[in-house]
CSV table of C-alpha atoms in Angstrom, one decimal:
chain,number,residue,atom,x,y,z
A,64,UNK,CA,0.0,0.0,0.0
A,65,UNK,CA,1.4,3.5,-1.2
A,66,UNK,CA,2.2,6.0,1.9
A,67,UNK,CA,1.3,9.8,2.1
A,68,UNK,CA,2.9,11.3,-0.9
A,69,UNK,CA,4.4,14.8,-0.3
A,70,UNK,CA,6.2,17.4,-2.3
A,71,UNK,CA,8.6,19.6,-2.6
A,72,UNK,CA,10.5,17.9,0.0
A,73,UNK,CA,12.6,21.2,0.6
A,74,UNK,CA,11.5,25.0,-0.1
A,75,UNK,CA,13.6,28.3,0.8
A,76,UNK,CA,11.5,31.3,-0.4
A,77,UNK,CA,12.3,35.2,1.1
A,78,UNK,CA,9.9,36.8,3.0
A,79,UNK,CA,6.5,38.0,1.3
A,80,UNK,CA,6.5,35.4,-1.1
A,81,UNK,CA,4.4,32.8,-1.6
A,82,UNK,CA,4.7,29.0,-1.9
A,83,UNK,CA,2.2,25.9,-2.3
A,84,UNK,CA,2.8,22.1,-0.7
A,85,UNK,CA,1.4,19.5,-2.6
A,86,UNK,CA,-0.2,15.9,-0.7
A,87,UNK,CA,-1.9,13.0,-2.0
A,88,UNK,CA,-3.1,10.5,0.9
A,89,UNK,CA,-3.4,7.0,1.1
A,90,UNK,CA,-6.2,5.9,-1.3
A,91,UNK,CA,-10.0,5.5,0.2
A,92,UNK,CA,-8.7,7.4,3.4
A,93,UNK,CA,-11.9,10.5,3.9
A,94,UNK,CA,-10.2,12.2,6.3
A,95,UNK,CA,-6.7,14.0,5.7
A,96,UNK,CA,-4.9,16.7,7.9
A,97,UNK,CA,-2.5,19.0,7.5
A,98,UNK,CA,0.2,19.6,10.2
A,99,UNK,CA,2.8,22.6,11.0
A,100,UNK,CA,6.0,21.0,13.1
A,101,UNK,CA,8.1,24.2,14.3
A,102,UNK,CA,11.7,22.7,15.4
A,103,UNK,CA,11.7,21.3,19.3
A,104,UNK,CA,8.0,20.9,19.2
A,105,UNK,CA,5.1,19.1,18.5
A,106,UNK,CA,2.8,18.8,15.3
A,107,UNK,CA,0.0,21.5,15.8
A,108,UNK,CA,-3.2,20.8,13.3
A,109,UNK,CA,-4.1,23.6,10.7
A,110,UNK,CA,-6.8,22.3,8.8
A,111,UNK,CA,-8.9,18.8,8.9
A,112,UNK,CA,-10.8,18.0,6.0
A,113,UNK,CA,-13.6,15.0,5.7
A,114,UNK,CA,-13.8,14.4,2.2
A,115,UNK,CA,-13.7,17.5,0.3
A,116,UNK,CA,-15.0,19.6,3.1
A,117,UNK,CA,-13.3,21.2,6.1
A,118,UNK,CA,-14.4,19.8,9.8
A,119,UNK,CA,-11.8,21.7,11.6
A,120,UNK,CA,-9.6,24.7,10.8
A,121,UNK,CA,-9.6,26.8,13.9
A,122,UNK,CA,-5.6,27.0,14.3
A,123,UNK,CA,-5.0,28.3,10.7
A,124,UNK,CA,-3.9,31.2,9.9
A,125,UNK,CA,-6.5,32.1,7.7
A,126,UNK,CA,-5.3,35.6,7.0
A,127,UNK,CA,-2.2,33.6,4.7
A,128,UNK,CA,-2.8,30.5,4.7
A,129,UNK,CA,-5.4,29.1,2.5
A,130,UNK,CA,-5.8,25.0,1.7
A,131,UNK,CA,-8.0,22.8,-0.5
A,132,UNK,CA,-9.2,19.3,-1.1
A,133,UNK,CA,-10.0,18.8,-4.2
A,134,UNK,CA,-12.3,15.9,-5.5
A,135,UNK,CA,-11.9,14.6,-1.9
A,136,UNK,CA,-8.5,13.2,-2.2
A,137,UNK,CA,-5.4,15.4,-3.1
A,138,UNK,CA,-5.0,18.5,-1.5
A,139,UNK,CA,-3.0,21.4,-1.2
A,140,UNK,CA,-1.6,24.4,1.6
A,141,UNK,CA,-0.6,27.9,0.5
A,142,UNK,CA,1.2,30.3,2.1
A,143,UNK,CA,0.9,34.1,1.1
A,144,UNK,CA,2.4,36.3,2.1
A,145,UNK,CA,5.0,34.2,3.7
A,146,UNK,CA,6.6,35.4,7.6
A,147,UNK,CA,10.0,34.1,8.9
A,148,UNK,CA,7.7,32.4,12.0
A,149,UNK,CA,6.4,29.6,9.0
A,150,UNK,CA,9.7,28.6,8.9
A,151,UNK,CA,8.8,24.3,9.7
A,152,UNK,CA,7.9,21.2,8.6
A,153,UNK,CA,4.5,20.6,7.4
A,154,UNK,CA,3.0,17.6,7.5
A,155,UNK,CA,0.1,15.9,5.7
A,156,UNK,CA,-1.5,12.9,7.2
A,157,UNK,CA,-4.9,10.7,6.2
A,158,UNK,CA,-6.8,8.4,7.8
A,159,UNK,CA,-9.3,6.2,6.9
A,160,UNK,CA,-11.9,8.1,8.8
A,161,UNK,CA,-11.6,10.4,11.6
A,162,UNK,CA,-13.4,7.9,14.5
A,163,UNK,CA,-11.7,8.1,17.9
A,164,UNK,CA,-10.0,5.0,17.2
A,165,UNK,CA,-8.4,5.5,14.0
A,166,UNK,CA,-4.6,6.1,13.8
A,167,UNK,CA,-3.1,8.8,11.3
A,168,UNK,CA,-0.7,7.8,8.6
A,169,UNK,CA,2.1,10.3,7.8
A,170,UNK,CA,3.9,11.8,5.0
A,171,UNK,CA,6.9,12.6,5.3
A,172,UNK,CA,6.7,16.3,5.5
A,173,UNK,CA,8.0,19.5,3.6
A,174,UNK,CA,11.0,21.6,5.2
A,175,UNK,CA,10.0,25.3,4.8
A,176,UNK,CA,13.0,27.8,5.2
A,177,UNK,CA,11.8,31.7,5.0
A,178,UNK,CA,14.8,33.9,4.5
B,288,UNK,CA,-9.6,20.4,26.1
B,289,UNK,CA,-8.2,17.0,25.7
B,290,UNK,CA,-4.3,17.1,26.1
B,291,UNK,CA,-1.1,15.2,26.8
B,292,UNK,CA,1.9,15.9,28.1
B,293,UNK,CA,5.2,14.5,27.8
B,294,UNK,CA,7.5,15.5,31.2
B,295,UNK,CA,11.1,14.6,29.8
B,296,UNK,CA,12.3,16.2,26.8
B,297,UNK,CA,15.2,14.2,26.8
B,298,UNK,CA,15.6,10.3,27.7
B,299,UNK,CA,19.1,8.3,27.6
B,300,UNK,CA,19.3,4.8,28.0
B,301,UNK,CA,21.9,2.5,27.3
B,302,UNK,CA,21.7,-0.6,24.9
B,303,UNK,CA,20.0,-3.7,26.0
B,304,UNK,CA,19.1,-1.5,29.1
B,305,UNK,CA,15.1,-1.1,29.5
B,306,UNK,CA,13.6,2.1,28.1
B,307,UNK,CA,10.5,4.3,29.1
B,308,UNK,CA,8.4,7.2,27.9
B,309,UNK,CA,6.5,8.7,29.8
B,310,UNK,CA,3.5,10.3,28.8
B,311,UNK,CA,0.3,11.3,30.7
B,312,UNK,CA,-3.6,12.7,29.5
B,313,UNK,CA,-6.3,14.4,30.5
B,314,UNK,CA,-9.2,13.9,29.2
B,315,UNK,CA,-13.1,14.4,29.9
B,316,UNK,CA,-14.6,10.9,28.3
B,317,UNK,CA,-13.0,7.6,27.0
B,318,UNK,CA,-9.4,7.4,26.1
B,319,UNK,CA,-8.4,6.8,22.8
B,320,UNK,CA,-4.1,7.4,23.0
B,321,UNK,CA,-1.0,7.1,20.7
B,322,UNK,CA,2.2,6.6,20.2
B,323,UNK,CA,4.5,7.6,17.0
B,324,UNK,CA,7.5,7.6,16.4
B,325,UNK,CA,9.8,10.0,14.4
B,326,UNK,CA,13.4,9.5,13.0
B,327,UNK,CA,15.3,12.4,11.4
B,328,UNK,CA,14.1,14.0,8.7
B,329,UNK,CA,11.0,11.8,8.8
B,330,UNK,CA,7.3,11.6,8.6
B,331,UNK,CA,5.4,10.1,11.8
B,332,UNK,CA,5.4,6.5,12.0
B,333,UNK,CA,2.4,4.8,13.8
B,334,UNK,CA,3.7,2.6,17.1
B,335,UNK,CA,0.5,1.5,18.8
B,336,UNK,CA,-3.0,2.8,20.1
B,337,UNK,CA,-4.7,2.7,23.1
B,338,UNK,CA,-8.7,1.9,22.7
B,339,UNK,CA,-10.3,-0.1,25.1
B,340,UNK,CA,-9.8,-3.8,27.1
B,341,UNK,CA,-6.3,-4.5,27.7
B,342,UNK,CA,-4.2,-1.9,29.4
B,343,UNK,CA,-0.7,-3.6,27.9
B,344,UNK,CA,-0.7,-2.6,24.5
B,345,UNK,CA,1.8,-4.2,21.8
B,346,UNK,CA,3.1,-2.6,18.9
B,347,UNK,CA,5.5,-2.4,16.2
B,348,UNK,CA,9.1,-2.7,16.8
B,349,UNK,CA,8.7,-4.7,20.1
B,350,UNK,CA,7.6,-1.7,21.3
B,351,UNK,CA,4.9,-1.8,23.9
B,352,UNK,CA,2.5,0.8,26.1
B,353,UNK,CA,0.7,0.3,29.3
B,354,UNK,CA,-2.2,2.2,30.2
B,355,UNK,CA,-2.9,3.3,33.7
B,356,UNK,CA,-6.4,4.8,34.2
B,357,UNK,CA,-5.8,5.7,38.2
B,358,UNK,CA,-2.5,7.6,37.0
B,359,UNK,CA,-4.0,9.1,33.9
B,360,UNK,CA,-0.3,7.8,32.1
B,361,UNK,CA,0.3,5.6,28.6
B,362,UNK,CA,4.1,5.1,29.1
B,363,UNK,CA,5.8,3.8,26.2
B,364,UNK,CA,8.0,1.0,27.0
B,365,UNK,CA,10.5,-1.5,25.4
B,366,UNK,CA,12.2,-4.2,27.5
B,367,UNK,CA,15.8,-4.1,25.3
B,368,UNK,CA,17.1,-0.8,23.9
B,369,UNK,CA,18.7,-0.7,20.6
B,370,UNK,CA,20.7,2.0,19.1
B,371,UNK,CA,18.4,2.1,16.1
B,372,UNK,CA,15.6,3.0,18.7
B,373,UNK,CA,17.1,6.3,18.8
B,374,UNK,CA,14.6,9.1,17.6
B,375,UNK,CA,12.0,11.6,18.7
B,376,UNK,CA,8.6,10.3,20.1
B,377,UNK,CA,5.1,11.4,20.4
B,378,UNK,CA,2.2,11.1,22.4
B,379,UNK,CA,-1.4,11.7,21.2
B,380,UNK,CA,-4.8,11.7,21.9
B,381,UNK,CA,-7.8,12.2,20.1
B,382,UNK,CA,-10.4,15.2,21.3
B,383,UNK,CA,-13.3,13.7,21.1
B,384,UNK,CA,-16.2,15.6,19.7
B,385,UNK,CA,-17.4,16.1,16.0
B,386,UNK,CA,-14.4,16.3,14.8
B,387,UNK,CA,-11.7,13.9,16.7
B,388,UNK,CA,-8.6,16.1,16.4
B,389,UNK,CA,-5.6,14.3,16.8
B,390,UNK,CA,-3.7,16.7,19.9
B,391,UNK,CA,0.5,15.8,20.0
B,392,UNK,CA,2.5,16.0,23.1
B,393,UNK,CA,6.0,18.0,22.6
B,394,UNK,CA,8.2,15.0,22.2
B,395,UNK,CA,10.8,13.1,23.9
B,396,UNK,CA,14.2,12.6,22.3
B,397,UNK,CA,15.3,9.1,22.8
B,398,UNK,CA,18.8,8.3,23.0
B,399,UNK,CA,20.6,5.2,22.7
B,400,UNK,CA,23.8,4.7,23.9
B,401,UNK,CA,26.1,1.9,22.1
């Protein structure tokens, strides 16, 4: 079975600009998420989508960041303008549903330097 | 809120020694808890979950948790340390409510001396 495919791997952009992260999650999994790992701490959720619609996007940044799930499967996270505090590793994950029992399955992130 | 908490940042155990995490919750209803596992420049890799019945859980890697409902703790636990084991874990719980967030502790680094 094929992982949590995520790309770019790397990105350095400058300040201001914009940049896009790209995820396509496990096959038949409805729910995927979108993570933000700052260096030294744990994964804090942006935005939780079921399906093609958002359940849960109270910790984004909605002023710059902006994400979509299109067709119910891939999606992607934007960031514009970009701040030297985005500066982490986000992290797309899927699971087959979003049940209280139901473990999350991982890609394996984009680094996100802002000079 | 639901939440978990990780006490040690930092954990060094020597090989073939015994190895913990600790982690403790709080939450208002049922349980449902945990663990991953990352390596450098890695995604999160699943280790076990906590549901229901047996408070010893097994997972991968010959890693295993134990549940404590009196101490509100799912310690991660392995009875022989390996170099290899050496990495950052995480403890997690899921909120409850319509939308079953999955919350993260801050990590523990895990190190593995030869």
């Amino acid at each position: 079975e094929a992982g949590v495919a995520q790309s770019p791997r790397y990105k350095i952009i400058e300040k201001r600009q914009s940049v896009a992260f790209w995820c396509n999650p496990i096959s038949g999994h409805a729910t995927l998420y979108w993570y933000q790992q700052i260096l030294g701490q744990g994964p804090k959720l942006l935005i939780q989508f079921q399906n093609n619609g958002v359940v849960d996007d109270s910790q984004l940044p909605k002023d710059r960041f902006s994400a979509e799930r299109l067709k119910g499967v891939d999606s992607t996270l934007k960031i514009q303008p970009a701040k030297l505090e985005d500066s982490a590793v986000y992290l797309c994950a899927s699971s087959v549903n979003h049940l209280e029992s139901t473990e999350a399955f991982f890609g394996q992130g984009t680094r996100l330097t802002v000079v | 809120a639901q939440s978990v908490a990780q006490p040690e940042d930092q954990v060094n155990v020597a090989e073939g020694n015994p190895l913990t995490v600790k982690c403790t919750y709080s939450v208002s209803g049922n349980p449902y808890l945990f663990w991953y596992v990352q390596y450098p420049n890695r995604g999160l890799q699943f280790l076990l979950k906590y549901i229901t019945g047996d408070n010893l859980v097994k997972g991968s890697y010959g890693f295993e948790a134990e549940f404590n409902k009196s101490q509100t703790s799912f310690h991660l636990k392995k009875p022989s340390a390996l170099v290899s084991d050496s990495a950052l874990y995480f403890c997690a719980v899921r909120d409850g409510g319509a939308t079953n967030k999955l919350i993260f502790g801050t990590g523990t680094l895990l190190a593995v001396q030869p």
